[in-house]
Coordinates of C-alpha atoms and ligand atoms in Angstrom, one line a residue:
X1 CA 0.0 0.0 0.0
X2 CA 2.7 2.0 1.1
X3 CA 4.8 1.1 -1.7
X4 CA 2.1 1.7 -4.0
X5 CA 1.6 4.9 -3.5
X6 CA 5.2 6.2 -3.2
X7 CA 5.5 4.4 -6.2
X8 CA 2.4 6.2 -8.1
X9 CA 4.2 9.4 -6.9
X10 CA 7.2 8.6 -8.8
X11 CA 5.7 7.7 -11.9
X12 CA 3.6 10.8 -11.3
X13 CA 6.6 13.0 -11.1
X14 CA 8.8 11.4 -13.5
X15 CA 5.9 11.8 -15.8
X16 CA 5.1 15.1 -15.2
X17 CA 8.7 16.6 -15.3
X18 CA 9.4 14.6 -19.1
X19 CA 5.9 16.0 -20.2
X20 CA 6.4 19.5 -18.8
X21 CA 10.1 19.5 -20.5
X22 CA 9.3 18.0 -23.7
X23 CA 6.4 20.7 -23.8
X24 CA 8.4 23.4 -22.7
X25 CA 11.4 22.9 -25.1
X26 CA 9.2 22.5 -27.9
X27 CA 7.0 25.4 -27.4
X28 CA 10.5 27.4 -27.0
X29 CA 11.5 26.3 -30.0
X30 CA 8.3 26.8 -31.8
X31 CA 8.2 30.6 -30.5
X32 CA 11.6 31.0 -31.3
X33 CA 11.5 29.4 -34.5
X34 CA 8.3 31.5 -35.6
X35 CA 9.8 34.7 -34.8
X36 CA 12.9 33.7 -36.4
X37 CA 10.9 33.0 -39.7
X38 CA 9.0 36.0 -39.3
X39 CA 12.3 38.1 -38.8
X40 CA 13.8 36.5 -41.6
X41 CA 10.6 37.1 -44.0
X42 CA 11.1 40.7 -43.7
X43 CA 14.9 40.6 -44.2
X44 CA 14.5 38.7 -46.4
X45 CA 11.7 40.9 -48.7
X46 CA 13.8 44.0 -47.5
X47 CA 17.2 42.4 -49.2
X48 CA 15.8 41.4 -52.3
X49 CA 13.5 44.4 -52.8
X50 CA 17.4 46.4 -52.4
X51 CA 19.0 43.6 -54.6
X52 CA 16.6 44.2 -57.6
X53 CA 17.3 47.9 -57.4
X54 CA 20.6 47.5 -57.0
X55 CA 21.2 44.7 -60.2
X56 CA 18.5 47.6 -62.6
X57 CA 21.3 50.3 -61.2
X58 CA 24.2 48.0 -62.2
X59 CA 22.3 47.4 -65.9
X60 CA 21.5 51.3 -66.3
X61 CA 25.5 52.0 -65.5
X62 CA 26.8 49.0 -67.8
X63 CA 24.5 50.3 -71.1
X64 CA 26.1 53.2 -70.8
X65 CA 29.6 52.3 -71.0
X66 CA 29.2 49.0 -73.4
X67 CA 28.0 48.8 -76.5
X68 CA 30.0 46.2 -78.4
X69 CA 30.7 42.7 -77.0
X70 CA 34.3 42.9 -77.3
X71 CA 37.4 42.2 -74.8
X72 CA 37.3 45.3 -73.0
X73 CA 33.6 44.9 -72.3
X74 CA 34.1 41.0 -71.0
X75 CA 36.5 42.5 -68.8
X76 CA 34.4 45.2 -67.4
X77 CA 31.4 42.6 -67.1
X78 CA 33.6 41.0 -65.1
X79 CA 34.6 43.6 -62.8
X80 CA 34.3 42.7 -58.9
X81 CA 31.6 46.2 -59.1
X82 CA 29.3 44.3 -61.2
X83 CA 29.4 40.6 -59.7
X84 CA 28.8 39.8 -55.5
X85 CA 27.2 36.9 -54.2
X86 CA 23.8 37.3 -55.2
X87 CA 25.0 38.2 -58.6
X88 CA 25.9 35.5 -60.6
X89 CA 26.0 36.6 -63.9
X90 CA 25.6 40.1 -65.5
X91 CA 25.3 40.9 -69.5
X92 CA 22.9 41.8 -72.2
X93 CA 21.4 39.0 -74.9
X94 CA 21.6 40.6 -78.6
X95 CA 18.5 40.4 -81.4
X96 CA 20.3 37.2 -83.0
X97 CA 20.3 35.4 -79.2
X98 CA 24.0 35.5 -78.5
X99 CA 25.0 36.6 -75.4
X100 CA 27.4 39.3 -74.1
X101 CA 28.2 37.6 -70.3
X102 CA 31.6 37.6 -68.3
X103 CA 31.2 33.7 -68.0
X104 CA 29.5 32.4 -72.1
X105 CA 29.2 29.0 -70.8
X106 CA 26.5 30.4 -68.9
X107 CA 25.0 32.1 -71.4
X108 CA 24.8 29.3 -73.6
X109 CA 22.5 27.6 -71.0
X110 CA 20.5 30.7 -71.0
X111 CA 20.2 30.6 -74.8
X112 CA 19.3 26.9 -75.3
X113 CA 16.9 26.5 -73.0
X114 CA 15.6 29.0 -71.2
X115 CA 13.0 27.5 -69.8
X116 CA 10.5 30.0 -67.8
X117 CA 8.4 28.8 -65.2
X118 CA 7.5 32.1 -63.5
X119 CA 7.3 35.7 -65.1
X120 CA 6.9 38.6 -63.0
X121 CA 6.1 42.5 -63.6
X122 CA 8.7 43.8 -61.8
X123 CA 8.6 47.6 -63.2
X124 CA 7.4 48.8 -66.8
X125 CA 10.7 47.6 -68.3
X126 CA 11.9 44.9 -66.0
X127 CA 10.6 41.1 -65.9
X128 CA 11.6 38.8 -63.4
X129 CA 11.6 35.1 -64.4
X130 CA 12.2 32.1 -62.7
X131 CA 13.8 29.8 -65.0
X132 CA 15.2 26.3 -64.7
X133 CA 18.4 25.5 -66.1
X134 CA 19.6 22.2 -68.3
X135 CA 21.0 20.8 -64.9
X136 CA 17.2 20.8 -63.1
X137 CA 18.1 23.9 -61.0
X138 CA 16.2 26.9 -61.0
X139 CA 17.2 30.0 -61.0
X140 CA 16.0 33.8 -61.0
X141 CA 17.0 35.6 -63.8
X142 CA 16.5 40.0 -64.2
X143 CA 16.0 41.1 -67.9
X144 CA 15.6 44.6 -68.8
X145 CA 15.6 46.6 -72.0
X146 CA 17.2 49.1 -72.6
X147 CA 17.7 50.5 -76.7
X148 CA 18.4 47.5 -78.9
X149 CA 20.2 45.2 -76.0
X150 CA 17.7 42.8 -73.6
X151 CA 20.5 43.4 -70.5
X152 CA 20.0 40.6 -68.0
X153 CA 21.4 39.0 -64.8
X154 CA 21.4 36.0 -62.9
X155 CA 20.7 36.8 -59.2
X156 CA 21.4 34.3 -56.6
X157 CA 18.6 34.9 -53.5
X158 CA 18.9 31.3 -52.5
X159 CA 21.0 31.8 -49.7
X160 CA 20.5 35.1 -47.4
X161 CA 23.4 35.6 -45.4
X162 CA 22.3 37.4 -41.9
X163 CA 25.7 39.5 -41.2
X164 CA 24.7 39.7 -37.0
X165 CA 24.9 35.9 -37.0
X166 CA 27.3 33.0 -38.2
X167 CA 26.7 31.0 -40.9
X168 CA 24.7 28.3 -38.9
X169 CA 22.2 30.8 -39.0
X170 CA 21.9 30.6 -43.0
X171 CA 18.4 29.6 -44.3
X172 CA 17.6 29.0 -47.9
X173 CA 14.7 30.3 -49.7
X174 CA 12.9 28.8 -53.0
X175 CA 11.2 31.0 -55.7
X176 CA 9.1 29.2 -57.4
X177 CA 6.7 26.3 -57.8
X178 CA 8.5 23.4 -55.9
X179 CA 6.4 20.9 -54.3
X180 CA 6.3 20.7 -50.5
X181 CA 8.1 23.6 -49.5
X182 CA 5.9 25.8 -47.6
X183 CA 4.7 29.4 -49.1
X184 CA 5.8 31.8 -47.5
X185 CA 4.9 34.9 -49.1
X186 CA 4.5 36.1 -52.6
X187 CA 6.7 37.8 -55.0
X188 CA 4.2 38.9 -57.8
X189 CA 2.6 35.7 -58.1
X190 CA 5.4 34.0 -57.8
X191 CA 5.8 31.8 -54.5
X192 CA 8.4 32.4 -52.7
X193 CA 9.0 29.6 -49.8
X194 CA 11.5 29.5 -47.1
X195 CA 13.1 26.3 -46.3
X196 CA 14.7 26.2 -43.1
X197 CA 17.3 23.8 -41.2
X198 CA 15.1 22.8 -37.8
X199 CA 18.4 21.8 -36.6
X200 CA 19.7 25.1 -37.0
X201 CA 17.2 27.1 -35.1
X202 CA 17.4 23.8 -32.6
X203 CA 21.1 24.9 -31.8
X204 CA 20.3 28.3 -32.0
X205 CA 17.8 28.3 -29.2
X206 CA 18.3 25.2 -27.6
X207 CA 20.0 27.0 -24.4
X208 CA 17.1 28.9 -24.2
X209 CA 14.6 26.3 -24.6
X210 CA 17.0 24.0 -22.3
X211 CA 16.8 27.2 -19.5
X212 CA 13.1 27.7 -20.1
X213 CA 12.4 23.6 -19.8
X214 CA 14.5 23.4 -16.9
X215 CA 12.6 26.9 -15.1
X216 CA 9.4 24.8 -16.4
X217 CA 10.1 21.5 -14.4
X218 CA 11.4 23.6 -11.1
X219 CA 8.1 24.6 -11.3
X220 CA 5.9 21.6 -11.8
X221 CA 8.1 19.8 -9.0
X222 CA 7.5 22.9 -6.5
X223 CA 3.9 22.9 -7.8
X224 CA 3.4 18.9 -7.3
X225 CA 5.3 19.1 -3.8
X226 CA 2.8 21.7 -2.6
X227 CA 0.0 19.4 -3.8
X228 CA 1.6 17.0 -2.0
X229 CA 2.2 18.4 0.8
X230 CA -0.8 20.5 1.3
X231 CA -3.1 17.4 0.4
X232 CA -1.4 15.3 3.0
X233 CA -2.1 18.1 6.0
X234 CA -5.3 19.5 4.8
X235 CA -7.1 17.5 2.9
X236 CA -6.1 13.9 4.4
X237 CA -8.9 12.9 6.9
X238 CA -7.2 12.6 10.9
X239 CA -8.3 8.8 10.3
X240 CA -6.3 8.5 7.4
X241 CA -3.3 10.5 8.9
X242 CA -3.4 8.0 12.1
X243 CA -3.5 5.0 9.6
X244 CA -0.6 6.3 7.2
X245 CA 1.4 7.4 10.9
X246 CA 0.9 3.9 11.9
X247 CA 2.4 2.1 8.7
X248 CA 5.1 5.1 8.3
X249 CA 6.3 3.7 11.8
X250 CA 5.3 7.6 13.0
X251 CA 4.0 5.4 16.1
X252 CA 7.1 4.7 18.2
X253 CA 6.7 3.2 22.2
X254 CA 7.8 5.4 25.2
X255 CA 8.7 3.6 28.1
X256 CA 8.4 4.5 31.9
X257 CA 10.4 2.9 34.2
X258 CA 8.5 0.9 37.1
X259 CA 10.8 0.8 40.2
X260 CA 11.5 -1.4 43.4
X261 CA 11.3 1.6 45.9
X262 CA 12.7 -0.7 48.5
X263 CA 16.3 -1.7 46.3
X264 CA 16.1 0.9 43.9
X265 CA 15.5 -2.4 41.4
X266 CA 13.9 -1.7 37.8
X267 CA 11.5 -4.5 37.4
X268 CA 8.6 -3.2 35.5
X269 CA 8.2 -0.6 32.5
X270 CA 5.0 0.6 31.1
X271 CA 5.2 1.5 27.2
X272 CA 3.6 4.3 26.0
X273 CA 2.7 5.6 22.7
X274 CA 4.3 8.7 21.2
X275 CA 3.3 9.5 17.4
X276 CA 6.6 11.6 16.2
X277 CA 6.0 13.5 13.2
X278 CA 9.3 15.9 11.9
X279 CA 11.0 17.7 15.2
X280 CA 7.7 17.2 17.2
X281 CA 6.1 14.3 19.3
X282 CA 2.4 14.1 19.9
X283 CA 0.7 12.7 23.1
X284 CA -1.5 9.7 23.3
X285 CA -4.2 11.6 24.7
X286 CA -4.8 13.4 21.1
X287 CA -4.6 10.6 19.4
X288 CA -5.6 7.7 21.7
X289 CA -8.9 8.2 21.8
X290 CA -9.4 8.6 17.8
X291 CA -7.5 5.5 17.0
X292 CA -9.9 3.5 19.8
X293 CA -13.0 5.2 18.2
X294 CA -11.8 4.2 14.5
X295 CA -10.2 0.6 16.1
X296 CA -6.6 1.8 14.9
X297 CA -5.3 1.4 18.4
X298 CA -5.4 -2.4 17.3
X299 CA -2.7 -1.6 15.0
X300 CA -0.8 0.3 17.3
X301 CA -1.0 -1.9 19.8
X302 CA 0.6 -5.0 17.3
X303 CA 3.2 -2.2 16.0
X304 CA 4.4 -1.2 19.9
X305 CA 4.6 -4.9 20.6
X306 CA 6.3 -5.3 17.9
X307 CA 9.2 -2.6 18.2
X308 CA 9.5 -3.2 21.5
X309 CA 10.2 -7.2 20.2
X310 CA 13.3 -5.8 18.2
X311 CA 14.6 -3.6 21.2
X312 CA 14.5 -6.2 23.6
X313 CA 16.0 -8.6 21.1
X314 CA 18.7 -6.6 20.3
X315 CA 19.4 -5.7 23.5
X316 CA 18.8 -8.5 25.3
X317 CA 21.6 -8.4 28.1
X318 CA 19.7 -5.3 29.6
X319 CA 15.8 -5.9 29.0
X320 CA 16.0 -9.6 29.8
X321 CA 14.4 -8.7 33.1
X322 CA 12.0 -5.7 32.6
X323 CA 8.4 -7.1 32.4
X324 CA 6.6 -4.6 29.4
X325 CA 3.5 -3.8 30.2
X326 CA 1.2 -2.4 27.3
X327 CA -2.1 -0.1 27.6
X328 CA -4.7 -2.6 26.4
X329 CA -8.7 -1.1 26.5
X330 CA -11.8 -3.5 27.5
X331 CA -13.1 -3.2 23.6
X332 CA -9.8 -4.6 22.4
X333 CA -9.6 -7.9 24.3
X334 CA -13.1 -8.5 23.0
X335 CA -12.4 -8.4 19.3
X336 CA -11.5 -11.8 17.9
X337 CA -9.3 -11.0 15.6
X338 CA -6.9 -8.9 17.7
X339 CA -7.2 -11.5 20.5
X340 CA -5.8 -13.8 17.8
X341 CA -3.0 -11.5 16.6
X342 CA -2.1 -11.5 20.2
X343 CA -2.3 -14.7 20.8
X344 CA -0.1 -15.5 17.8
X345 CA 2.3 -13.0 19.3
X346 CA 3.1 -14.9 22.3
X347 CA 3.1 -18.5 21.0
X348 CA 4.8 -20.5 22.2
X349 CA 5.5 -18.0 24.6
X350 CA 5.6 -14.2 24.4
X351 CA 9.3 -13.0 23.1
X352 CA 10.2 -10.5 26.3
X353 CA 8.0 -10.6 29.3
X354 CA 4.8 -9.1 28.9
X355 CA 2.3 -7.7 30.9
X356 CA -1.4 -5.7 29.6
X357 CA -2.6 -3.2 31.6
X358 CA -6.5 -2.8 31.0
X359 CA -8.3 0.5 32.4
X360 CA -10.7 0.3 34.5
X361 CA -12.5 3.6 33.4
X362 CA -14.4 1.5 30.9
X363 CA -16.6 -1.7 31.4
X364 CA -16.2 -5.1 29.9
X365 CA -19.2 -6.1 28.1
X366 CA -19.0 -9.7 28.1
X367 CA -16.6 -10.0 31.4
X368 CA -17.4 -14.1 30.9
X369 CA -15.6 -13.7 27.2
X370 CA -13.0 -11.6 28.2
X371 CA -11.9 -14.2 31.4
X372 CA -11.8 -16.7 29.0
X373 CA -9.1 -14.7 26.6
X374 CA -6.9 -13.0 29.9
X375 CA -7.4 -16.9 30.9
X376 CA -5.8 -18.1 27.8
X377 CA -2.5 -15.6 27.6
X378 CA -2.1 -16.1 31.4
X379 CA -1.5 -19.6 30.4
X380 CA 1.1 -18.5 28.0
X381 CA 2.8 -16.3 30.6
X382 CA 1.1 -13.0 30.2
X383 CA 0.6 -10.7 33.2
X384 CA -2.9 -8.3 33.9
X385 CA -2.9 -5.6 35.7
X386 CA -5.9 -3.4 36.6
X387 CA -4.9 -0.1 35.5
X388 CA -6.4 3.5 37.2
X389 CA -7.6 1.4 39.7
X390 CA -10.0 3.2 41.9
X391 CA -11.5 5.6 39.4
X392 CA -13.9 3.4 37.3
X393 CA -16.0 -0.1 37.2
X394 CA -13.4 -2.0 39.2
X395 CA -14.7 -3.8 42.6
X396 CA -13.5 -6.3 44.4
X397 CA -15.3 -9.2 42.7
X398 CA -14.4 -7.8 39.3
X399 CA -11.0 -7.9 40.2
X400 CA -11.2 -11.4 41.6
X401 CA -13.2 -12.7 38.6
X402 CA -11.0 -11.3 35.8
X403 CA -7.9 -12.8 37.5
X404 CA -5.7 -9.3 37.3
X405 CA -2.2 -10.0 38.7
X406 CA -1.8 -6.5 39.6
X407 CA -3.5 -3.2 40.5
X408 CA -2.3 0.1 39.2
X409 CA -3.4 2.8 41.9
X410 CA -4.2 5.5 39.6
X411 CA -2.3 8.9 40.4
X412 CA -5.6 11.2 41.3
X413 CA -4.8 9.0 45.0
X414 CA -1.2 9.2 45.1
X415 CA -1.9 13.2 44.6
X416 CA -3.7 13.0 47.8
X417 CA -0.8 12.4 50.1
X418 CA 1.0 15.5 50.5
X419 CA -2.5 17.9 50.6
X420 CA -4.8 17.9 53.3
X421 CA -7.7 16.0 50.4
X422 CA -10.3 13.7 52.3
X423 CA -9.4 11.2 49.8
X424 CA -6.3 10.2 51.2
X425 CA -8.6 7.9 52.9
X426 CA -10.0 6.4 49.3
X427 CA -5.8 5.5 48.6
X428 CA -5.9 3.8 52.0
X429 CA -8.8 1.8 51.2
X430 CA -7.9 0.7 47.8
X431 CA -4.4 0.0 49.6
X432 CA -6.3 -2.3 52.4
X433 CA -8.1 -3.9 49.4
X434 CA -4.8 -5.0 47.5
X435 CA -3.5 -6.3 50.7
X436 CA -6.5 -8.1 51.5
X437 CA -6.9 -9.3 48.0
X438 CA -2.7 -10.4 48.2
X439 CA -2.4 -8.5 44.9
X440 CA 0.8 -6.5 44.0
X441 CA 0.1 -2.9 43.8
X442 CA 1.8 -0.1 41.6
X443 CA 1.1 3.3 42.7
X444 CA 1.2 5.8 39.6
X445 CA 2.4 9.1 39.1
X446 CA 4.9 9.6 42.1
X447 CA 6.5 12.8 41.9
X448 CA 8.2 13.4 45.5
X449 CA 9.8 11.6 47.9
X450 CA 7.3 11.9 50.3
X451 CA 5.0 10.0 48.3
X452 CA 7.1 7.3 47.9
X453 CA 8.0 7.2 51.8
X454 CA 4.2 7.0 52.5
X455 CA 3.6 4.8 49.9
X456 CA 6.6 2.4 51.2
X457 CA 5.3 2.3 54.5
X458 CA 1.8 1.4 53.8
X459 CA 3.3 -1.9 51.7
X460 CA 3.4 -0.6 48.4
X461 CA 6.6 -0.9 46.8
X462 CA 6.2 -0.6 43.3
X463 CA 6.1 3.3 42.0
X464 CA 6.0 4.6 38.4
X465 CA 6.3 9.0 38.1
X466 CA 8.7 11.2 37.6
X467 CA 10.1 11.2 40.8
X468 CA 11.9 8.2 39.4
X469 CA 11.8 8.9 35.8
X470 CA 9.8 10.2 33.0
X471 CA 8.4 8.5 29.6
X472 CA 11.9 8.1 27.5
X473 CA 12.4 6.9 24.4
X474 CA 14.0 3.8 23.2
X475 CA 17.9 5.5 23.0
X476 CA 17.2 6.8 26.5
X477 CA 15.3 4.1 28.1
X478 CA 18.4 1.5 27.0
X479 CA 20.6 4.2 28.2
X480 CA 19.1 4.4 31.5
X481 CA 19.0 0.2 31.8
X482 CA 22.7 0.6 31.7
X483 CA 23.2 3.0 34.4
X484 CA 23.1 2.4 38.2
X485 CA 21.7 6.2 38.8
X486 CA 17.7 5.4 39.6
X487 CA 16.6 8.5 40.8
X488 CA 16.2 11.5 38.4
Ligands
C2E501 P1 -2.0 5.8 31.7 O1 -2.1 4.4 31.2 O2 -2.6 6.1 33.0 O3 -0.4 6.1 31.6 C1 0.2 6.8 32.6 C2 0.3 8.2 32.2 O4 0.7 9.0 33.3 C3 1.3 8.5 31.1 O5 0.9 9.6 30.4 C4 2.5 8.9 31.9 O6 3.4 9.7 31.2 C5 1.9 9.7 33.0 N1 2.7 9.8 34.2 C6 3.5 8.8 34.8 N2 4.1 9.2 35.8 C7 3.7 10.5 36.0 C8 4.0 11.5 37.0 O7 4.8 11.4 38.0 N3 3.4 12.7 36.9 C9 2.6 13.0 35.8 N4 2.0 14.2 35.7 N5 2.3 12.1 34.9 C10 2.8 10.8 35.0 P2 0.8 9.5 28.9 O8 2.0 8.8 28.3 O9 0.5 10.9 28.4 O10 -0.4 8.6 28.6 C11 -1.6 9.0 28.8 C12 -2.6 7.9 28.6 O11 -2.7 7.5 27.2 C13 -2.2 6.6 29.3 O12 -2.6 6.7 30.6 C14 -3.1 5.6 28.5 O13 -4.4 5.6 29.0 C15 -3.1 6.2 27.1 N6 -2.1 5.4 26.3 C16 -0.8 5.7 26.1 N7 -0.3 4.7 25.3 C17 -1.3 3.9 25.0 C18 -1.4 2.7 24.2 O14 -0.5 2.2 23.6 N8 -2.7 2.1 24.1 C19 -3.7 2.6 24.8 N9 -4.9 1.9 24.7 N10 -3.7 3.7 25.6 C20 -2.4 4.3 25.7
CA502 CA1 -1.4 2.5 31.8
CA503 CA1 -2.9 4.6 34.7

């Protein structure tokens, strides 16, 4: 159960953080790379709007230098003025379809087969035309008359080089009708589509999308943890919280030390239950009485048994002797089940000496049933002992019948021997009882040393309070087993 859910946590957080990153880095990147098309798209239109006025400038200088395709004017054509990277070729084409061009391999292409798959307006007297050449490629190509001479150049817009960034950050663009390119905008009616790398804009931005994903995931976890948290402490019912305190081991045993008042000798210790949560501990009486109401304190009971099992086992040479007396209510010792668990607890014979301690604040319902159980783990060794004895059902026949092995005087009596109370006389009589009855008595809750002189000298030997020594917890109580020092 435990496992289960720890487990869903996990899952759930190991999902969640690959979800939220995956999402995060690829909306980054689909931000970044739609402002980065959009940026380009205008640089883009920009550069080639200034390209096409720059190539018509070239042309209108050129005309009116050249006139005859000779030497001089090859050379000129192929002056570094006239030719730049998105300028491939510069010349004119004459009436009989040769070609004045620095490069007339070129032109021959152009000649042959100019194949036009696009023509666009571009001013009165300039076309644009996208042509494809003899090798499959297509290419734009400027043409513009001026007198006799159709003047012409080649222009290269299919890589835009973006100065403010390396050369990673190169994209190529497609003018014309090629299948599965998206359109980005048009020139005329010419499509003009941008193809870019993916991988390109991935390096690009990846630190940012890698920042943003990681920002993204700090988030979720902070957001799932105060879920978590806030679930647990608010929303969680107390029954539930109890329960998962129980199987978290939150419920740890306390133990007071009972003490021989007459040798100083530990003989008894009552366990107690503490529920530590963090830095803090909680008392049994705010949480006692919901884990009886819901039946937890079945489960609590079985846990304290068995924690105090491990102590004593580990630790053998110094709780050997201490009889452990656990807090057992009326209800519990008539549920079946639990009588079972604790009867499986002590075959063949309970693992540390044991003792339960049932109140006497409540009533047994079936006090025939409940002999026959106390009955059965007496057998195996178990001790009873009557505990608050004085303040509820107990009388003497109820003590006799159930078989308790001891009585607990309850600490409201042992409060009335240093004050001038009336009831001093009530502790004397339950006193006269346990000696009449031959029962060993416990007096609870001595705090001073004149209780435990008057105590001694009515015949009652055994004290628990803090005049000896207070609830500890395990590391303490073992330390204390080991010293000699009784009294706190
Ligand atoms: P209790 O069975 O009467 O236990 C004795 C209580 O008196 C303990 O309180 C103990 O710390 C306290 N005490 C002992 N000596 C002195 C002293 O000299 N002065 C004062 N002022 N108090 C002293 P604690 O541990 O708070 O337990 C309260 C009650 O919670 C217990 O009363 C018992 O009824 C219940 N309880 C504790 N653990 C369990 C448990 O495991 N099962 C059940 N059913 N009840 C438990
Ligand atoms: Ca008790
Ligand atoms: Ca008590």
């Amino acid at each position: 159960m435990i496992s289960g859910i720890s487990k869903r946590k996990v899952l759930l957080t190991l999902g969640g953080v690959i979800v939220i990153g995956v999402t995060s880095f690829e909306v980054t990147l689909y931000t970044y790379s739609t402002l980065f098309k959009q940026n380009f798209q205008s640089a883009f239109h920009k550069g080639f709007q200034q390209q096409l006025n720059d190539t018509s400038q070239r042309i209108i200088t050129l005309s009116s230098d050249l006139s005859v395709c000779d030497k001089d004017a090859i050379v000129r054509l192929r002056d570094e003025e006239f030719f730049d990277l998105n300028s491939r070729l510069i010349g004119w084409l004459e009436d009989n379809r040769q070609a004045c061009t620095s490069r007339p391999g070129y032109s021959h292409v152009i000649i042959e087969k100019p194949n036009i798959l696009n023509r666009y307006i571009y001013e009165e007297d300039i076309e644009l035309d996208v042509i494809s050449l003899l090798d499959g490629r297509s290419q734009l190509m400027l043409t513009k008359k001026i007198g006799d001479k159709r003047w012409f150049s080649l222009l290269e817009p299919w890589t835009l080089y973006f100065s403010a960034h390396d050369c990673q950050n190169c994209a190529s663009v497609s003018i014309g009708k090629q299948p599965g390119h998206p359109v980005g905008f048009y020139l005329g009616d010419i499509p003009v589509s941008f193809k870019f790398n993916i991988k390109t804009i991935h390096n690009f931005y990846a630190k940012h999308a890698f920042i943003l994903s990681v920002v993204s995931i700090c988030f979720y976890i902070f957001v799932l943890s105060y879920i978590v948290i806030w679930r647990k402490n608010q929303h969680q019912s107390p029954q539930n919280r109890l329960k998962l305190a129980i199987h978290n081991h939150e419920i740890v045993p306390h133990f007071q030390l009972i003490v021989d008042s007459r040798d100083n000798k530990r003989q008894h210790c009552e366990v107690l239950a503490r529920w530590t949560h963090g830095q803090g501990i909680m008392m049994p009486n705010v949480f006692i009485p919901l884990a009886e109401s819901t039946g937890y304190i079945d489960l609590i009971t079985v846990s304290l048994l068995n924690q105090t099992r491990i102590m004593v086992k580990e630790n053998n040479t110094i709780c050997q002797e201490i009889i452990f007396s656990f807090n057992l209510t009326p209800s519990q010792l008539e549920r079946p089940e639990f009588v079972q668990e604790l009867l499986d607890f002590c075959h063949p014979s309970p693992p540390f000496k044991l003792a339960f301690e049932i109140t006497e604040r409540e009533p047994f319902q079936d006090p025939k049933k409940a002999r026959l159980v106390m009955q059965k783990l007496s057998q195996l060794g178990v001790l009873f002992e009557l505990d608050d004895a004085g303040t509820g059902y107990g009388s003497f026949s109820y003590i006799q019948e159930l078989g308790f092995d001891i009585l607990k005087i309850d600490k409201m009596f042992v409060d009335t021997i240093m004050s001038n109370n009336i009831k001093i006389n009530v502790l004397d009589g339950i006193i006269e009882f346990g000696h009449t009855a031959n029962i060993t008595m416990i007096a609870e809750g001595v705090e001073y040393e004149e209780q435990a002189d008057y105590l001694r000298k009515k015949g009652v030997f055994l004290h628990q309070g803090y005049y000896y020594s207070k609830p500890l917890n395990q590391k303490a109580f073992l330390n204390k087993l080991s010293t000699t020092e009784l009294v706190n």
